[in-house]
mmCIF file of C-alpha atoms and ligand atoms in Angstrom:
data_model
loop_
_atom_site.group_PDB
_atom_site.id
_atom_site.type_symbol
_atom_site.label_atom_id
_atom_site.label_comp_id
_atom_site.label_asym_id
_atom_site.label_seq_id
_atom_site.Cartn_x
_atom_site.Cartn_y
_atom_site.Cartn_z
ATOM 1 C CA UNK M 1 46.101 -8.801 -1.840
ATOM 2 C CA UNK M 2 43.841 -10.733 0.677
ATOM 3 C CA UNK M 3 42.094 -13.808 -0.171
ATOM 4 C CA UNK M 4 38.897 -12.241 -0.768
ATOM 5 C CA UNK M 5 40.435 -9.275 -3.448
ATOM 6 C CA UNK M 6 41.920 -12.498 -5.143
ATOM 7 C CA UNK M 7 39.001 -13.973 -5.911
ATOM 8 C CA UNK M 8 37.331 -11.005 -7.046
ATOM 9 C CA UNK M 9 40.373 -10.768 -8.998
ATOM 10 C CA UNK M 10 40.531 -13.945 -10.781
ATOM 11 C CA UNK M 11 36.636 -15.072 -10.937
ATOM 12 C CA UNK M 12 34.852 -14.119 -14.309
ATOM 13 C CA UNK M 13 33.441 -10.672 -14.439
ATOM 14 C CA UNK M 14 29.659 -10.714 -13.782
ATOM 15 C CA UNK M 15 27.297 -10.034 -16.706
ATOM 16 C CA UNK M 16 26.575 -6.886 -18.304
ATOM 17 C CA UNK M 17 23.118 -6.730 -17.529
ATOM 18 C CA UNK M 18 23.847 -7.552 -13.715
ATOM 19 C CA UNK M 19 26.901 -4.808 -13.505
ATOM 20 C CA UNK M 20 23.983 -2.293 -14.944
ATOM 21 C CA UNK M 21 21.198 -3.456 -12.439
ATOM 22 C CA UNK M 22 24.338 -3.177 -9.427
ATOM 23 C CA UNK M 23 24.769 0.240 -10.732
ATOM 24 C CA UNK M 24 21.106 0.959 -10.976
ATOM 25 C CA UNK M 25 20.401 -0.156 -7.556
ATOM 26 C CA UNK M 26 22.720 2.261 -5.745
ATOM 27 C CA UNK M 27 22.232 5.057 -7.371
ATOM 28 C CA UNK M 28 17.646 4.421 -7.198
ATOM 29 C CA UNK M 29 17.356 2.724 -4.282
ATOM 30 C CA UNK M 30 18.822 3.784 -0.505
ATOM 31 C CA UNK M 31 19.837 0.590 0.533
ATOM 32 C CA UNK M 32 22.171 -0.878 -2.199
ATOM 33 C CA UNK M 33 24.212 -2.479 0.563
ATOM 34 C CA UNK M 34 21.382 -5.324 0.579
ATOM 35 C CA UNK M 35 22.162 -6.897 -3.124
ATOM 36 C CA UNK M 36 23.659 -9.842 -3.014
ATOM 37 C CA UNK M 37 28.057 -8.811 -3.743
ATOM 38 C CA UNK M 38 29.311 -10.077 -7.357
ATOM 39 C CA UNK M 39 31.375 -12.538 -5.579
ATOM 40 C CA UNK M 40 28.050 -14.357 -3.795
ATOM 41 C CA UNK M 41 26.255 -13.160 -7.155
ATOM 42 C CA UNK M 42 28.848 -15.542 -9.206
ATOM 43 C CA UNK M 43 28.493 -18.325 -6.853
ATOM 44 C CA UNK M 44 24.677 -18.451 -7.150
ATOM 45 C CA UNK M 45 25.206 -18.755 -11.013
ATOM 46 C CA UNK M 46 27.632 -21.695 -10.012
ATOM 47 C CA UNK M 47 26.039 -23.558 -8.162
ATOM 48 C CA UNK M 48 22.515 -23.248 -10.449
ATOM 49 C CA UNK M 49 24.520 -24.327 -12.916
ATOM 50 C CA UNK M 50 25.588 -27.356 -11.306
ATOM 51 C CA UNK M 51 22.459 -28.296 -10.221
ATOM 52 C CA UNK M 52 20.691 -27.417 -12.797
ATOM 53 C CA UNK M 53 17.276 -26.906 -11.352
ATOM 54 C CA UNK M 54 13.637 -27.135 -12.402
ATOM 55 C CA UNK M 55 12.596 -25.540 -9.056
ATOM 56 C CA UNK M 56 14.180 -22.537 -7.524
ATOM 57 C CA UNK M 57 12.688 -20.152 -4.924
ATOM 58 C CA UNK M 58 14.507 -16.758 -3.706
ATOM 59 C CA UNK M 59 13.075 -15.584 -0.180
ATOM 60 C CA UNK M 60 13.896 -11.871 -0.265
ATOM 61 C CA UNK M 61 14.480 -10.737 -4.106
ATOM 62 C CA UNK M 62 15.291 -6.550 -3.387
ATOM 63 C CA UNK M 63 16.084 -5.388 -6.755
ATOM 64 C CA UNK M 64 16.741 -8.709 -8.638
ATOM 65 C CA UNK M 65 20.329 -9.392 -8.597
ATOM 66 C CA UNK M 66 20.229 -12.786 -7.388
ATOM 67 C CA UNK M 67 17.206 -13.717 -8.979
ATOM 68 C CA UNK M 68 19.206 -12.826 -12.323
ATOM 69 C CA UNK M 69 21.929 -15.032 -10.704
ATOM 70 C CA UNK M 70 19.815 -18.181 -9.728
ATOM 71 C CA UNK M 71 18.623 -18.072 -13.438
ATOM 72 C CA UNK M 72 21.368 -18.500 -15.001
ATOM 73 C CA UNK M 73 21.585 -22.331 -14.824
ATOM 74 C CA UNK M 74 17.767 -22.791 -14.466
ATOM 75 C CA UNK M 75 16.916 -26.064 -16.719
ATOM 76 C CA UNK M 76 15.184 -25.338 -19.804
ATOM 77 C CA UNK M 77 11.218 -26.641 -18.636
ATOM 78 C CA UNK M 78 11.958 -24.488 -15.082
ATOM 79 C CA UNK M 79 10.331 -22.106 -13.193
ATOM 80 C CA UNK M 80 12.109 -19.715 -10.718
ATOM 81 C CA UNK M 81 9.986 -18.195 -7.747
ATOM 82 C CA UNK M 82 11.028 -15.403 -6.137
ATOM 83 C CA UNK M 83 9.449 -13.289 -2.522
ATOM 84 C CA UNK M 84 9.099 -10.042 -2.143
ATOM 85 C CA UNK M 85 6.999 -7.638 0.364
ATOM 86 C CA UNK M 86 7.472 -4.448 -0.952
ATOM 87 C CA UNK M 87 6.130 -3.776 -4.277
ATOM 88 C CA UNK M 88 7.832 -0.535 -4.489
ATOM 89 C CA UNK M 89 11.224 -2.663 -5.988
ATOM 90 C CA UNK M 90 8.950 -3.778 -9.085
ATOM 91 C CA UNK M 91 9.511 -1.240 -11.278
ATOM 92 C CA UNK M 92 13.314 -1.847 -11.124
ATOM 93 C CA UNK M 93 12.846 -5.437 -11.000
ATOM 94 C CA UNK M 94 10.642 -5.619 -14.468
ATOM 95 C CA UNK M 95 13.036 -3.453 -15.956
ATOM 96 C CA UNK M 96 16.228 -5.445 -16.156
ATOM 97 C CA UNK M 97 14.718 -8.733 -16.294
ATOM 98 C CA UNK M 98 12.676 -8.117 -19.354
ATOM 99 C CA UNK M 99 16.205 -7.601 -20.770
ATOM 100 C CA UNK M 100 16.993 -11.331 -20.294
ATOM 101 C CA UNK M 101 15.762 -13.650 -22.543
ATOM 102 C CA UNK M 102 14.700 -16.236 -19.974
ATOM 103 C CA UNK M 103 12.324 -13.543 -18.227
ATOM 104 C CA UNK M 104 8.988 -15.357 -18.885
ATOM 105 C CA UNK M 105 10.563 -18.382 -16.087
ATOM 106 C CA UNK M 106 10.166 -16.144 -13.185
ATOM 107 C CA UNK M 107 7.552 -15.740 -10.940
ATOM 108 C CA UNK M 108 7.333 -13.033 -8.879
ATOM 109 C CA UNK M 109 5.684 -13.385 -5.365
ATOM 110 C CA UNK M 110 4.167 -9.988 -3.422
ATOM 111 C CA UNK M 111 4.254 -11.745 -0.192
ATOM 112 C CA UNK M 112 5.773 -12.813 2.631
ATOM 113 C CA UNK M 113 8.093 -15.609 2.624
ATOM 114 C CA UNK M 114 6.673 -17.652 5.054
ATOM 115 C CA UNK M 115 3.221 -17.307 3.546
ATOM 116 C CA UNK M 116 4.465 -18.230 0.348
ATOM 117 C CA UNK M 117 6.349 -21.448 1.852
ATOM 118 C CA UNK M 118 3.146 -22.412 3.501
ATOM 119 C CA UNK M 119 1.361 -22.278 0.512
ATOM 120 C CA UNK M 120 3.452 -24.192 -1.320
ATOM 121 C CA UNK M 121 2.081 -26.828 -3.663
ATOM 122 C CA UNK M 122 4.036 -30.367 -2.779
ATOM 123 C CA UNK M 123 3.883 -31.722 -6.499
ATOM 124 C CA UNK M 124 6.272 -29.079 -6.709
ATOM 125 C CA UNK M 125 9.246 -29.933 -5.297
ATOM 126 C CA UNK M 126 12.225 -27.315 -4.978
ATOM 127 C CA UNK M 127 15.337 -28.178 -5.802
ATOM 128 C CA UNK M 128 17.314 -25.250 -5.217
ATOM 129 C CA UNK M 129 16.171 -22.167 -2.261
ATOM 130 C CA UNK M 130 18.231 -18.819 -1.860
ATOM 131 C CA UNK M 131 16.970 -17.257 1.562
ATOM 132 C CA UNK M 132 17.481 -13.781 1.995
ATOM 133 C CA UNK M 133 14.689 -12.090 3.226
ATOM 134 C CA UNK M 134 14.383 -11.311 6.904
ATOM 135 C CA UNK M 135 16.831 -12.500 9.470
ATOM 136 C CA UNK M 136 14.300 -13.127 12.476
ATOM 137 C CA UNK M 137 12.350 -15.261 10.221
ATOM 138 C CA UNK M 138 14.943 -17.640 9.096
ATOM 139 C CA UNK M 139 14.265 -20.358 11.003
ATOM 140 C CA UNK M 140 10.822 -20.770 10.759
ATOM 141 C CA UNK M 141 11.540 -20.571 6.877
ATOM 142 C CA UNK M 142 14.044 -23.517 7.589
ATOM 143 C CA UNK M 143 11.014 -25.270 9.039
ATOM 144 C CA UNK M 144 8.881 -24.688 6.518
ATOM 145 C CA UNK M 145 10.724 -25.329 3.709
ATOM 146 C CA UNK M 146 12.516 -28.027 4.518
ATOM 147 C CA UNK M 147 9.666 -30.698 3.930
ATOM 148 C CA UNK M 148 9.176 -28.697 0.409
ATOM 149 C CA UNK M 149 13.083 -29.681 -0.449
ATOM 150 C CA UNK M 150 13.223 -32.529 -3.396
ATOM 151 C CA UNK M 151 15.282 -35.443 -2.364
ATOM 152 C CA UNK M 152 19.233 -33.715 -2.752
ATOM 153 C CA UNK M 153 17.206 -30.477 -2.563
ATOM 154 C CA UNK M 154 19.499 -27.476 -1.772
ATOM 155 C CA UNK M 155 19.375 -24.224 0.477
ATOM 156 C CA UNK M 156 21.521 -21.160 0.595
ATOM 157 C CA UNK M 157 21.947 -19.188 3.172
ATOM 158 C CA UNK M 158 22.948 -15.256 3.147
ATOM 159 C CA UNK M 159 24.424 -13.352 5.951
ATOM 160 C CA UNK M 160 24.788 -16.516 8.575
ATOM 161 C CA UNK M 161 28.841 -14.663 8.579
ATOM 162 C CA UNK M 162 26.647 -11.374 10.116
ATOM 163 C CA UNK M 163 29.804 -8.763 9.414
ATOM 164 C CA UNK M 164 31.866 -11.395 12.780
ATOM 165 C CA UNK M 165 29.778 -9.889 15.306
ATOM 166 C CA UNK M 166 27.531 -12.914 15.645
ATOM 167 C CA UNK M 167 29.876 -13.562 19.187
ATOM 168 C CA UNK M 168 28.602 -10.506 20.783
ATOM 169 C CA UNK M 169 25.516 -9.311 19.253
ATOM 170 C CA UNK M 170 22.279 -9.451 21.082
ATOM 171 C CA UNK M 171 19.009 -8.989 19.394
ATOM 172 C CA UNK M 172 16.779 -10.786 17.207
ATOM 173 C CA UNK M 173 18.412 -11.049 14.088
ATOM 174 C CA UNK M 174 21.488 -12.069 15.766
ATOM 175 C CA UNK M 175 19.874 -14.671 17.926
ATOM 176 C CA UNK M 176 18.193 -16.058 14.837
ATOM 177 C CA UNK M 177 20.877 -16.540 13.017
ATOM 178 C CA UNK M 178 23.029 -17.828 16.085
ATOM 179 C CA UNK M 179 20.150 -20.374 16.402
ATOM 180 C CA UNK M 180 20.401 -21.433 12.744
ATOM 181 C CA UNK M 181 23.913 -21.658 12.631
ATOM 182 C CA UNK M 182 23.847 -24.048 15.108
ATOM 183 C CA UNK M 183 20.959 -25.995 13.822
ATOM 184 C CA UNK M 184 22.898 -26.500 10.086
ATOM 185 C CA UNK M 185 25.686 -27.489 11.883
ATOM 186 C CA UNK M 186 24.488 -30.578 14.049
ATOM 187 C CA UNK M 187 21.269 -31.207 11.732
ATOM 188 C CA UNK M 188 21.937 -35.254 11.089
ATOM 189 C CA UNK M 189 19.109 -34.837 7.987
ATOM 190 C CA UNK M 190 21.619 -31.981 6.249
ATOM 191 C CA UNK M 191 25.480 -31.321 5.245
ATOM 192 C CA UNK M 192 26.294 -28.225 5.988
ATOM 193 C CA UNK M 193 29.261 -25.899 4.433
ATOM 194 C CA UNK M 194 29.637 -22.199 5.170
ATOM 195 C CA UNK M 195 31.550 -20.589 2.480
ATOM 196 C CA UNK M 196 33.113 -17.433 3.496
ATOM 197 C CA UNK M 197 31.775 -15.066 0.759
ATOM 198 C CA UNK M 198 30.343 -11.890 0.826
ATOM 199 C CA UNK M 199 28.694 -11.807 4.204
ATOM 200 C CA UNK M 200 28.965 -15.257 4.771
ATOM 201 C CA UNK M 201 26.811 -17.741 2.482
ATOM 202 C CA UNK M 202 25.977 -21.171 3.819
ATOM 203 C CA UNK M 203 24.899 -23.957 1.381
ATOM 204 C CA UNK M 204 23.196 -27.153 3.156
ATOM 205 C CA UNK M 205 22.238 -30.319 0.777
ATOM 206 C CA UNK M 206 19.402 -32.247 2.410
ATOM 207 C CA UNK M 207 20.120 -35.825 2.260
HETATM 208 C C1 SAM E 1 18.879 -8.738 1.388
HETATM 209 S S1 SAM E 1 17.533 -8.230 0.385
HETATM 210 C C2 SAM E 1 17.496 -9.436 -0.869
HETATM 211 C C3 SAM E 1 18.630 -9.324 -1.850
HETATM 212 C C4 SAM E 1 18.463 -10.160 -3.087
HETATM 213 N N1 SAM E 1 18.199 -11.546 -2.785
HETATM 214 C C5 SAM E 1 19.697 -10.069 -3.963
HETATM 215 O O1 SAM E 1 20.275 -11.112 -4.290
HETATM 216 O O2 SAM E 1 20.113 -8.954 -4.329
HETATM 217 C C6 SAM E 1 16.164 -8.637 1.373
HETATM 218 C C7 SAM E 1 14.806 -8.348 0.720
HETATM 219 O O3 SAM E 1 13.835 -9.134 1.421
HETATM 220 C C8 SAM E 1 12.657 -8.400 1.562
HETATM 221 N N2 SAM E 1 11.976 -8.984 2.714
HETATM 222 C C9 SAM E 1 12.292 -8.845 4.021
HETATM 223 N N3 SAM E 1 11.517 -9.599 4.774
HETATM 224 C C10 SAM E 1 10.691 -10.266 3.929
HETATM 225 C C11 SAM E 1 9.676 -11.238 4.122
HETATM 226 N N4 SAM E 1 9.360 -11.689 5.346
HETATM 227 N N5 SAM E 1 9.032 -11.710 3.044
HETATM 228 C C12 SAM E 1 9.358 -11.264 1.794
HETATM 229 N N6 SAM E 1 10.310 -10.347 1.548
HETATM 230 C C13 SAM E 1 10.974 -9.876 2.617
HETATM 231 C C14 SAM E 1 13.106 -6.961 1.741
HETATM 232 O O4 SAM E 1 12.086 -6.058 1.371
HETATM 233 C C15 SAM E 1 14.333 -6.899 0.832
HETATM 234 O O5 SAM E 1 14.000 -6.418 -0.440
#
């Protein structure tokens, strides 16, 4: 057993609801590769309930998974704020999160991430960003949400692990994500810690 098989092993189980949504996804969508894995799934929950947020935005939501995640530790008053361009996921979306009884805390955003981020309102400071939507745009995202970060204000990152081929791919997701790799890493503003999950999930605490 590798590393990775024992922590799916030994971590708790995710939720009910979630393993029916995971199932759901692959078998009415064509591309339920891009949930977030129940590994990086049980790691958002973590780490929102560590936090404990009043702010949380997901940049890229797909079917839900991760936004059902991300709520899990979402404080009582919050709000959770989650992207999404293509409208066709709502039905699937709307289905399994009226299930959860914390439903009426998300917003859901038919947008672009960017445009949303640009938009934001600063008397709204967000204390906790997932960002998986498009790879070419993740560095502008950086740069735009980075001023709309609360003080201790968290990001993760999905994918920055890119399947290993980040050494020889060419292109523009792989360039992005070369570029943002390297700007966590040596950002003096940010602490940086890639943890190798899933595809690769790097979680940066502004400080
Ligand atoms: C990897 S999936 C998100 C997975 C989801 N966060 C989860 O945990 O299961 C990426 C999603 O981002 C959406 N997307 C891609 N580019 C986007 C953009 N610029 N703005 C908003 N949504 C975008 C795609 O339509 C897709 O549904």
């Amino acid at each position: 057993m590798d590393l990775q098989a024992f922590s799916a092993h030994n971590s708790s189980r995710e939720p009910v609801l979630l393993a029916n949504l995971r199932r759901a996804t692959w078998q009415r969508t064509r591309h339920g590769r891009l949930m977030s894995d129940p590994q990086t799934g049980r790691i958002l929950s973590m780490v929102s309930h560590m936090l404990r947020p009043r702010i949380i935005i997901e940049l890229g939501t797909f079917t839900g998974y991760g936004t059902l995640c991300l709520l899990e530790g979402l404080r009582s008053e919050g709000q959770l704020h989650t992207v999404e361009r293509n409208d066709e996921l709502f039905g699937l979306q709307d289905e399994f999160w009226s299930q959860h009884p914390r439903h009426d805390a998300i917003t859901r955003h038919h947008d672009t991430a960017l445009h949303v981020l640009e938009n934001w309102p600063p008397e709204l400071p967000i204390d906790l960003a997932y960002i998986d939507a498009d790879k070419q745009g993740v560095n502008a995202q950086l740069d735009a949400l980075l001023p709309l970060l609360s003080t201790d204000g968290w990001m993760l990152f999905d994918n920055t692990w890119w399947d290993g081929t980040l050494g020889q791919a060419k292109g523009p997701k792989a360039d992005a994500l070369n570029a943002l790799n390297a700007r966590l890493e040596s950002d003096d503003r940010l602490q940086t810690v890639v943890l190798p999950v899933g595809d690769g999930l790097t979680a940066v605490r502004k400080h």
